PDB file of C-alpha atoms and ligand atoms in Angstrom:
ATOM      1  CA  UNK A   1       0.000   0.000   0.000  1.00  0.00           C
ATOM      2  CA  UNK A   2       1.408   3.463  -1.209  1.00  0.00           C
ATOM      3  CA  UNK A   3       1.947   5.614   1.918  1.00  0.00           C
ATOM      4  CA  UNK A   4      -0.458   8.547   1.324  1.00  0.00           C
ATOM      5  CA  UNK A   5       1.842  11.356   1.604  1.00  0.00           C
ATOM      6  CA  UNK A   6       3.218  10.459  -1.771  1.00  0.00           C
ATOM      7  CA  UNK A   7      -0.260  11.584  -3.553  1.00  0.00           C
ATOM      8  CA  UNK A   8      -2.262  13.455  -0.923  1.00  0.00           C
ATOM      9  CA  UNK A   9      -3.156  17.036  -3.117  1.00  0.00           C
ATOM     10  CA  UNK A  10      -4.777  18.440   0.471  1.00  0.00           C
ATOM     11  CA  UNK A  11      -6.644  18.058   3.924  1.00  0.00           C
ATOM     12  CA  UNK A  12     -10.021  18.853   2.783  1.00  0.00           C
ATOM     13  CA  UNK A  13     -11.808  18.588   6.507  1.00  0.00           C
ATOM     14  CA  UNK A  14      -9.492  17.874   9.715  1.00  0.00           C
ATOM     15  CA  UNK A  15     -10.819  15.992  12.909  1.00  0.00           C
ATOM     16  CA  UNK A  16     -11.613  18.587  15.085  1.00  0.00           C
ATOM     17  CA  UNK A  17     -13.989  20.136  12.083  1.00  0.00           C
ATOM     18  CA  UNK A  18     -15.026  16.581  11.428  1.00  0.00           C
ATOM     19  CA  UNK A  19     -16.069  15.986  14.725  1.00  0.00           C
ATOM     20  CA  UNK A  20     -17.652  19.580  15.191  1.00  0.00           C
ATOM     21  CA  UNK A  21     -20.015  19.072  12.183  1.00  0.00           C
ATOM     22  CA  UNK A  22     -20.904  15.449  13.370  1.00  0.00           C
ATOM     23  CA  UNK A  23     -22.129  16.350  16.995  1.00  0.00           C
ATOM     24  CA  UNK A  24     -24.111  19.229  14.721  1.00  0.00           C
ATOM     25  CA  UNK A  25     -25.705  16.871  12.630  1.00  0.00           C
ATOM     26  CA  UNK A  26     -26.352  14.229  15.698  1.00  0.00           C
ATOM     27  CA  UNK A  27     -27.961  17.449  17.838  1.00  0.00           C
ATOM     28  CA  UNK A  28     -30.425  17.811  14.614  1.00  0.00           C
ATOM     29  CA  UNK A  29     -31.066  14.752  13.462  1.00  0.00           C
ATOM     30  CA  UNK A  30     -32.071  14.642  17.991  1.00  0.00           C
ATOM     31  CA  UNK A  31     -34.426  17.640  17.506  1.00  0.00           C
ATOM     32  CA  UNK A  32     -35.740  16.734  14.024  1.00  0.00           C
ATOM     33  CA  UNK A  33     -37.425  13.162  14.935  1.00  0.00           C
ATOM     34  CA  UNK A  34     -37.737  13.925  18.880  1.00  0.00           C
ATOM     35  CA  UNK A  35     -40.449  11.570  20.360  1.00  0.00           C
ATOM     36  CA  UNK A  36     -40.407   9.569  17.419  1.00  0.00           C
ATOM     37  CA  UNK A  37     -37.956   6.638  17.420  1.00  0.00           C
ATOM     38  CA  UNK A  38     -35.375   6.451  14.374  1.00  0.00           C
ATOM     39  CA  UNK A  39     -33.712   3.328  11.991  1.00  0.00           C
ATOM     40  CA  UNK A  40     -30.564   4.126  11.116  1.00  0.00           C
ATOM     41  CA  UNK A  41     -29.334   2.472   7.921  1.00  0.00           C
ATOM     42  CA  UNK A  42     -25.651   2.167   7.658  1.00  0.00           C
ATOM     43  CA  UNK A  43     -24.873   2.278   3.944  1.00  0.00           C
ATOM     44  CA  UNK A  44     -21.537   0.240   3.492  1.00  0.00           C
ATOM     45  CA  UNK A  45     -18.429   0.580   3.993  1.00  0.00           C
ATOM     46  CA  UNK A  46     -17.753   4.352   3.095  1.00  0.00           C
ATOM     47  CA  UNK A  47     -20.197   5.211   5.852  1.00  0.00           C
ATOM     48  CA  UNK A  48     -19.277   2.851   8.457  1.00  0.00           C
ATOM     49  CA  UNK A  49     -17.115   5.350  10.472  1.00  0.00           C
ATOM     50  CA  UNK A  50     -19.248   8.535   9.989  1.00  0.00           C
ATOM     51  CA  UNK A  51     -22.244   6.429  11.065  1.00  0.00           C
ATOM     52  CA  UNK A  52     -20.345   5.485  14.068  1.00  0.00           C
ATOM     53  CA  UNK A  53     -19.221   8.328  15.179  1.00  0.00           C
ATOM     54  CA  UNK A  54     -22.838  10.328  14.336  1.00  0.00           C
ATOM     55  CA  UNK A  55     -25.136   7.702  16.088  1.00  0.00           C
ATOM     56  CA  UNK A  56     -22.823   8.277  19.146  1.00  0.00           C
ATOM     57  CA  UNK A  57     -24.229  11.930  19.056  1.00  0.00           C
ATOM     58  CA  UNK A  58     -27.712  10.859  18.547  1.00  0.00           C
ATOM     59  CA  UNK A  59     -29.861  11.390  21.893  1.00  0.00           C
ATOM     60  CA  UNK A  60     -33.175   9.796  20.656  1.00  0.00           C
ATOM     61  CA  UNK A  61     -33.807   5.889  21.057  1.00  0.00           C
ATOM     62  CA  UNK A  62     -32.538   4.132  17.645  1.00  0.00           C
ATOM     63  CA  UNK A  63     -31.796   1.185  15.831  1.00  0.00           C
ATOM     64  CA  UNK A  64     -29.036   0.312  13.453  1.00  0.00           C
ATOM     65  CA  UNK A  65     -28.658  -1.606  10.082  1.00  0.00           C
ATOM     66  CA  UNK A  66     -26.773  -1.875   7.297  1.00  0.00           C
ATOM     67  CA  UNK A  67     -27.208  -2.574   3.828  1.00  0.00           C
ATOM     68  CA  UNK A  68     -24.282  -2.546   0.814  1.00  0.00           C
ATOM     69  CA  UNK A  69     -24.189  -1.610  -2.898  1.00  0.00           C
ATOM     70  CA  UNK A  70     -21.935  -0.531  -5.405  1.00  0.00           C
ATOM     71  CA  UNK A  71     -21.990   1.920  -8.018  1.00  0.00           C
ATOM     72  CA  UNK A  72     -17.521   2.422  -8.189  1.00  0.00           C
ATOM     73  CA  UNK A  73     -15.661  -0.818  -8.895  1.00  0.00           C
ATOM     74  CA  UNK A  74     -12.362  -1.250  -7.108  1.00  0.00           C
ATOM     75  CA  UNK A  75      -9.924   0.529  -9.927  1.00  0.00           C
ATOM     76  CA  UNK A  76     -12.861   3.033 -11.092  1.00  0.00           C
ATOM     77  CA  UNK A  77     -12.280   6.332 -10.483  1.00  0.00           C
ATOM     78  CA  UNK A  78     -15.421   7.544 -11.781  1.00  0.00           C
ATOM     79  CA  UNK A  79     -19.062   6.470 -11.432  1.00  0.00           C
ATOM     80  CA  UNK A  80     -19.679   3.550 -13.323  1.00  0.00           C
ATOM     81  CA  UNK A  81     -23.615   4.344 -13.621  1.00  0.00           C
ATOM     82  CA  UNK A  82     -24.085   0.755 -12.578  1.00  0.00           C
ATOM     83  CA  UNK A  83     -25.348   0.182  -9.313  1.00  0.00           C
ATOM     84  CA  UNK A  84     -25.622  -3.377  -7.871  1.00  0.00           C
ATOM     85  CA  UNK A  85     -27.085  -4.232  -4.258  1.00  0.00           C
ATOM     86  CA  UNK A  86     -24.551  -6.700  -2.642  1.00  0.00           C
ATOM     87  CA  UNK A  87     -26.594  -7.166   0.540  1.00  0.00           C
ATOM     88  CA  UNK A  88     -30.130  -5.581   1.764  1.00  0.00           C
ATOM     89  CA  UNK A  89     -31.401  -4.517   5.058  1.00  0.00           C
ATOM     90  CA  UNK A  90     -32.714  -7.391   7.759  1.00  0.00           C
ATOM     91  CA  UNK A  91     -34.915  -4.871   9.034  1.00  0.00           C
ATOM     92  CA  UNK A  92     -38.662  -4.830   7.850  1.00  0.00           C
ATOM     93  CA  UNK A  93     -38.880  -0.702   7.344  1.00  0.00           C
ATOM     94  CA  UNK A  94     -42.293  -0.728   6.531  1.00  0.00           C
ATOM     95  CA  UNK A  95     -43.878   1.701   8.967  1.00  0.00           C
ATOM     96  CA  UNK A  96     -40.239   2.925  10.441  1.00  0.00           C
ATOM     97  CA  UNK A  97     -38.711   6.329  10.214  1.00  0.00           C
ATOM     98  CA  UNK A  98     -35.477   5.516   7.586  1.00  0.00           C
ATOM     99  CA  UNK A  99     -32.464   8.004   7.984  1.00  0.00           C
ATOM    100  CA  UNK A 100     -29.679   6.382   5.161  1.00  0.00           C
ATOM    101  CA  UNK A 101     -26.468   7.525   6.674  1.00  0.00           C
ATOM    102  CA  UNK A 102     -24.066   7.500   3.373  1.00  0.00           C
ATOM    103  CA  UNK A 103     -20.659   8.721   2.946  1.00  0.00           C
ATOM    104  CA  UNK A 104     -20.747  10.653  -0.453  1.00  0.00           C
ATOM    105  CA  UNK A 105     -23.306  11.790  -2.540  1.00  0.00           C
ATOM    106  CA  UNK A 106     -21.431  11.856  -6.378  1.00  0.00           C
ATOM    107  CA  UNK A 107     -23.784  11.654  -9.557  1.00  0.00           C
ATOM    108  CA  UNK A 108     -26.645  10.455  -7.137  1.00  0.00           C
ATOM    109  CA  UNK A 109     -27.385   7.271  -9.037  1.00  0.00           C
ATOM    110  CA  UNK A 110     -26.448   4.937  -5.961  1.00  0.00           C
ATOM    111  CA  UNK A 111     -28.924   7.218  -3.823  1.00  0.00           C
ATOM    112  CA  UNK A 112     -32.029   7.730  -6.378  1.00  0.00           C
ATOM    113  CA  UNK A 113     -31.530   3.167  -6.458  1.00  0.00           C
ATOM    114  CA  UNK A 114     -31.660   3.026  -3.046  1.00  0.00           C
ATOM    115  CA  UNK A 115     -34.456   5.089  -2.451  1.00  0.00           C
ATOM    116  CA  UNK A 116     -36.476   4.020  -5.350  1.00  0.00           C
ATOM    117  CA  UNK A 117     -35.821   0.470  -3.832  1.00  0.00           C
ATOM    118  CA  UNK A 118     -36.901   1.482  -0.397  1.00  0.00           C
ATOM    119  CA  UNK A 119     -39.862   3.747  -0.931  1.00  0.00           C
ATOM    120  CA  UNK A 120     -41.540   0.674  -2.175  1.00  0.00           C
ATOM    121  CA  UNK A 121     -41.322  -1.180   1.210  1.00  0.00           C
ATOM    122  CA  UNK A 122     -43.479   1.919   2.529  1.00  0.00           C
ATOM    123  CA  UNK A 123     -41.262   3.212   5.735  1.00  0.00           C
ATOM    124  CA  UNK A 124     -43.517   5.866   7.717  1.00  0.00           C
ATOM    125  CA  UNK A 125     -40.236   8.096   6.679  1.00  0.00           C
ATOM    126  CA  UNK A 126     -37.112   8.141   4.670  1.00  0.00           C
ATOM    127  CA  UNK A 127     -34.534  10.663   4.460  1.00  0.00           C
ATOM    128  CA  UNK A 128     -30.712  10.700   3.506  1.00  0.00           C
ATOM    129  CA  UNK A 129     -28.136  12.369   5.933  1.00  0.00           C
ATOM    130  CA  UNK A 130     -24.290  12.234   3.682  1.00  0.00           C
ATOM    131  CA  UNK A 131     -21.349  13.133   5.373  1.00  0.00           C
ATOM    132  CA  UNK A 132     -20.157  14.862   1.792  1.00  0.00           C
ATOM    133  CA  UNK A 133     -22.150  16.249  -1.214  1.00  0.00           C
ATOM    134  CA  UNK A 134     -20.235  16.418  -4.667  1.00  0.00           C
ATOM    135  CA  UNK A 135     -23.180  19.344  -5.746  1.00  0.00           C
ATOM    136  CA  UNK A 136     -21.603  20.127  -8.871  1.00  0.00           C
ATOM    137  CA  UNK A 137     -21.606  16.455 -10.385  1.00  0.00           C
ATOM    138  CA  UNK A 138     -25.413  15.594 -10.059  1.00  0.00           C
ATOM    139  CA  UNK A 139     -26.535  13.919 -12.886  1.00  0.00           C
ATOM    140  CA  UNK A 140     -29.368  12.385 -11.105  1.00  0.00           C
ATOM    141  CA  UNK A 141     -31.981  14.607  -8.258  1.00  0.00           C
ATOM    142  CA  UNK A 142     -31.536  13.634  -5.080  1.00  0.00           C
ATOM    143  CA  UNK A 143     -33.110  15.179  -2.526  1.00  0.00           C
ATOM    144  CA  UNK A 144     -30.593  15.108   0.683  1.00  0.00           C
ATOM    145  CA  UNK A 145     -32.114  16.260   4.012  1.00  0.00           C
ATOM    146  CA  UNK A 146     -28.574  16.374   5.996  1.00  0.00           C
ATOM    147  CA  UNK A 147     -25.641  17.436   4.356  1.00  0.00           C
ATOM    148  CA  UNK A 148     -22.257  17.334   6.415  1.00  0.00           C
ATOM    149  CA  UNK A 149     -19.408  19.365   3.827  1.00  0.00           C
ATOM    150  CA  UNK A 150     -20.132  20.770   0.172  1.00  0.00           C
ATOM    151  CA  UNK A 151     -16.323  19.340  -1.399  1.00  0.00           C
ATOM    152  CA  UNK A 152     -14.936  20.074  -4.885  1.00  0.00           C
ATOM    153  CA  UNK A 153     -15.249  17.854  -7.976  1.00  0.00           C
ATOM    154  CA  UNK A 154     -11.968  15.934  -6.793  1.00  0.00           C
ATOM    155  CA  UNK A 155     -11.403  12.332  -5.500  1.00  0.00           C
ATOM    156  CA  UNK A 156     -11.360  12.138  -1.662  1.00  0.00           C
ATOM    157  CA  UNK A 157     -10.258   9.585   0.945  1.00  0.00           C
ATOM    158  CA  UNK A 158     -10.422   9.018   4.619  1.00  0.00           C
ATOM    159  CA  UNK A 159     -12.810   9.494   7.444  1.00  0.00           C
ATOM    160  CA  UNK A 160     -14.206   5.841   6.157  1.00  0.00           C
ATOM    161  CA  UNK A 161     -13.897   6.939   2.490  1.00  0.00           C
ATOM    162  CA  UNK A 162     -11.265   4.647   0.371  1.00  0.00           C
ATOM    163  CA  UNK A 163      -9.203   4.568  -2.178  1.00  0.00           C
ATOM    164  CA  UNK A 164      -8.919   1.019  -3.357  1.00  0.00           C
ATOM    165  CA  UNK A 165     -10.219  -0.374  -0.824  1.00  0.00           C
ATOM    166  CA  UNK A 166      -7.420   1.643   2.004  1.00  0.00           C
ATOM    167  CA  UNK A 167      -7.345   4.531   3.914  1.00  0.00           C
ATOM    168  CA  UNK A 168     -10.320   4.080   5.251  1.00  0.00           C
ATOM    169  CA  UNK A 169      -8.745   4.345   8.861  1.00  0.00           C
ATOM    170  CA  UNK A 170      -7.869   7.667   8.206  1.00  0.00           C
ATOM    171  CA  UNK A 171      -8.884  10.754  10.980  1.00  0.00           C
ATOM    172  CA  UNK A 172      -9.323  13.704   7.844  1.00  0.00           C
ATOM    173  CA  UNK A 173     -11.023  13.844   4.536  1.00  0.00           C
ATOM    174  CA  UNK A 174      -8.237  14.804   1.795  1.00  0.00           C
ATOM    175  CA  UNK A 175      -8.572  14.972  -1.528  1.00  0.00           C
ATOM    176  CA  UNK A 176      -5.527  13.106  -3.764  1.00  0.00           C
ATOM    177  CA  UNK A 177      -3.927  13.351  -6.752  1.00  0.00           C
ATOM    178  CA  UNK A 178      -4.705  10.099  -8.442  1.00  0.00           C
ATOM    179  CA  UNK A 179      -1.987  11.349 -10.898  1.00  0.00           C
ATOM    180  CA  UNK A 180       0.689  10.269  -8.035  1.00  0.00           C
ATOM    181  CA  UNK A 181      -1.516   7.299  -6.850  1.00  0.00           C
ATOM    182  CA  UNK A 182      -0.432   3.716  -7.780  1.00  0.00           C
ATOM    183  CA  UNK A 183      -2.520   1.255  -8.288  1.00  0.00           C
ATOM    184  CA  UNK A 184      -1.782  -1.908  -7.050  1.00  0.00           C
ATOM    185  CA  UNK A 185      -1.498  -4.735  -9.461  1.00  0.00           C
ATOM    186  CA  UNK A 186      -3.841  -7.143  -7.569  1.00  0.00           C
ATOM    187  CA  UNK A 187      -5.816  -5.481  -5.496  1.00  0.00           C
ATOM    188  CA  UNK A 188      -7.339  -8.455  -3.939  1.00  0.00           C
ATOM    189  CA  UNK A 189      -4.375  -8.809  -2.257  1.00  0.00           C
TER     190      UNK A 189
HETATM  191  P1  LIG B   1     -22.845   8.310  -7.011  1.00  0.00           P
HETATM  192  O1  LIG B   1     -23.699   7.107  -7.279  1.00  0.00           O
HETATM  193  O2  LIG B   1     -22.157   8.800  -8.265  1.00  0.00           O
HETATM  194  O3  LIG B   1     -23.545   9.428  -6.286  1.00  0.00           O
HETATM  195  O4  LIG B   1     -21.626   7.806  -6.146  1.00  0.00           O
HETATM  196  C1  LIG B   1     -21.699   7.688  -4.802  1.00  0.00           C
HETATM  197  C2  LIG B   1     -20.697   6.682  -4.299  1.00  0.00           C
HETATM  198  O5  LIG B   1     -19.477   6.725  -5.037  1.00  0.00           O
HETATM  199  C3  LIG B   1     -20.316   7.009  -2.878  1.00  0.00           C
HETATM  200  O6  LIG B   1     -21.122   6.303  -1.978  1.00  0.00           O
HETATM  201  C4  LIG B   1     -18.896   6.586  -2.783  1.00  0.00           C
HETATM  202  O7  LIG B   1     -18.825   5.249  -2.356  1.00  0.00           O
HETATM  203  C5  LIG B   1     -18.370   6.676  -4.184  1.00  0.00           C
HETATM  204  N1  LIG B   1     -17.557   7.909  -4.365  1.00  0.00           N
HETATM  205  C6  LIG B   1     -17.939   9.054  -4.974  1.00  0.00           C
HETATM  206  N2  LIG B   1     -16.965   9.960  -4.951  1.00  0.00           N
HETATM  207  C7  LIG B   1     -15.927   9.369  -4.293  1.00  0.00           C
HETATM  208  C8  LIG B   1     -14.617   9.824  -3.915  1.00  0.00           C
HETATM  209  O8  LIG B   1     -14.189  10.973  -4.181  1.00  0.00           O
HETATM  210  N3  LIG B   1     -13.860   8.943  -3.205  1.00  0.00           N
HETATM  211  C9  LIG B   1     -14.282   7.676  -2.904  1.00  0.00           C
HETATM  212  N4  LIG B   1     -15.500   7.226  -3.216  1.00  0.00           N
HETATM  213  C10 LIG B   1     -16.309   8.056  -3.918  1.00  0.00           C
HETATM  214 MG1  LIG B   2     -20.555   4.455  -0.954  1.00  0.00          MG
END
């Protein structure tokens, strides 16, 4: 694995605003659905660690899923358009209040499938909360209720967020220069 220092371009969001804008968001998300109890779905992996670290700010009684699909390959840079479930919820929603916690919102094709997909299981309420929001490369409406950063048209990393698969484990959101960035040969490694 290619030490990021060698292709970071620059810290986008540090920790301490990370964590400032995620106790925000928790504090609203608190007030917005107070008395009313929440499901948080966990949309994986890029939003593993801001769902974490969000539900920990949450001070209304909730539940937590998960559910997993694709829309960038390992290797693709860009969205393929293609967006493939790889595992669904275990939760019934029908009747529930749905927040999807996701970790970026890019053309908006992997968010209009999943909410297509879940609006037809009839939750009482769904709405999106993404830790970043790509404005400028919407190609597909998506109506997001909780927005954590606006970030340039660039590819970004950390804060749960990979490239390849790494730097996931990462405390910042940076943005690289995939011009410096070297693919592994076999990435399944
Ligand atoms: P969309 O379907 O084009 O909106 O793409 C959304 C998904 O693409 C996100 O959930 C991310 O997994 C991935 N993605 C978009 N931009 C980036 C990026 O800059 N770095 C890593 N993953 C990204
Ligand atoms: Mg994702």
């Amino acid at each position: 694995m290619q030490d990021y220092h060698e292709f970071i371009d620059k810290v986008l969001v540090d920790a301490a605003s990370i964590e400032k804008r995620v106790s925000e968001l928790g504090a609203q998300i608190s007030q917005d659905y107070a008395g009313e109890e929440l499901l948080i779905v966990c949309m994986l992996r890029g939003g593993i660690t801001f769902t974490a670290d969000l539900t920990r700010f949450l001070t209304i009684p909730h539940t937590l899923d998960c559910m997993s699909l694709s829309s960038y390959g390992v290797g693709h840079y860009a969205s393929s358009g293609n967006v493939r479930v790889n595992f669904d919820l275990m939760t019934n929603i029908e009747d529930r209040n749905v927040l999807l916690v996701e970790d970026i919102v890019d053309s908006g094709r992997t968010l209009a499938h999943v909410l297509q997909m879940l609006r037809t299981r009839e939750p009482k309420s769904l709405k999106v909360c993404v830790l970043l929001d790509k404005k400028y490369r919407r190609e597909v409406p998506v109506e997001v209720d909780y927005v954590g950063f606006d970030v340039p048209d660039k590819y970004v990393f950390g804060y749960g967020i990979d490239i390849d698969e790494h730097y996931r484990h990462l405390r910042f959101i940076a943005s690289a220069d995939l011009k410096k960035y070297k693919k592994e040969d076999n990435l399944s490694k």
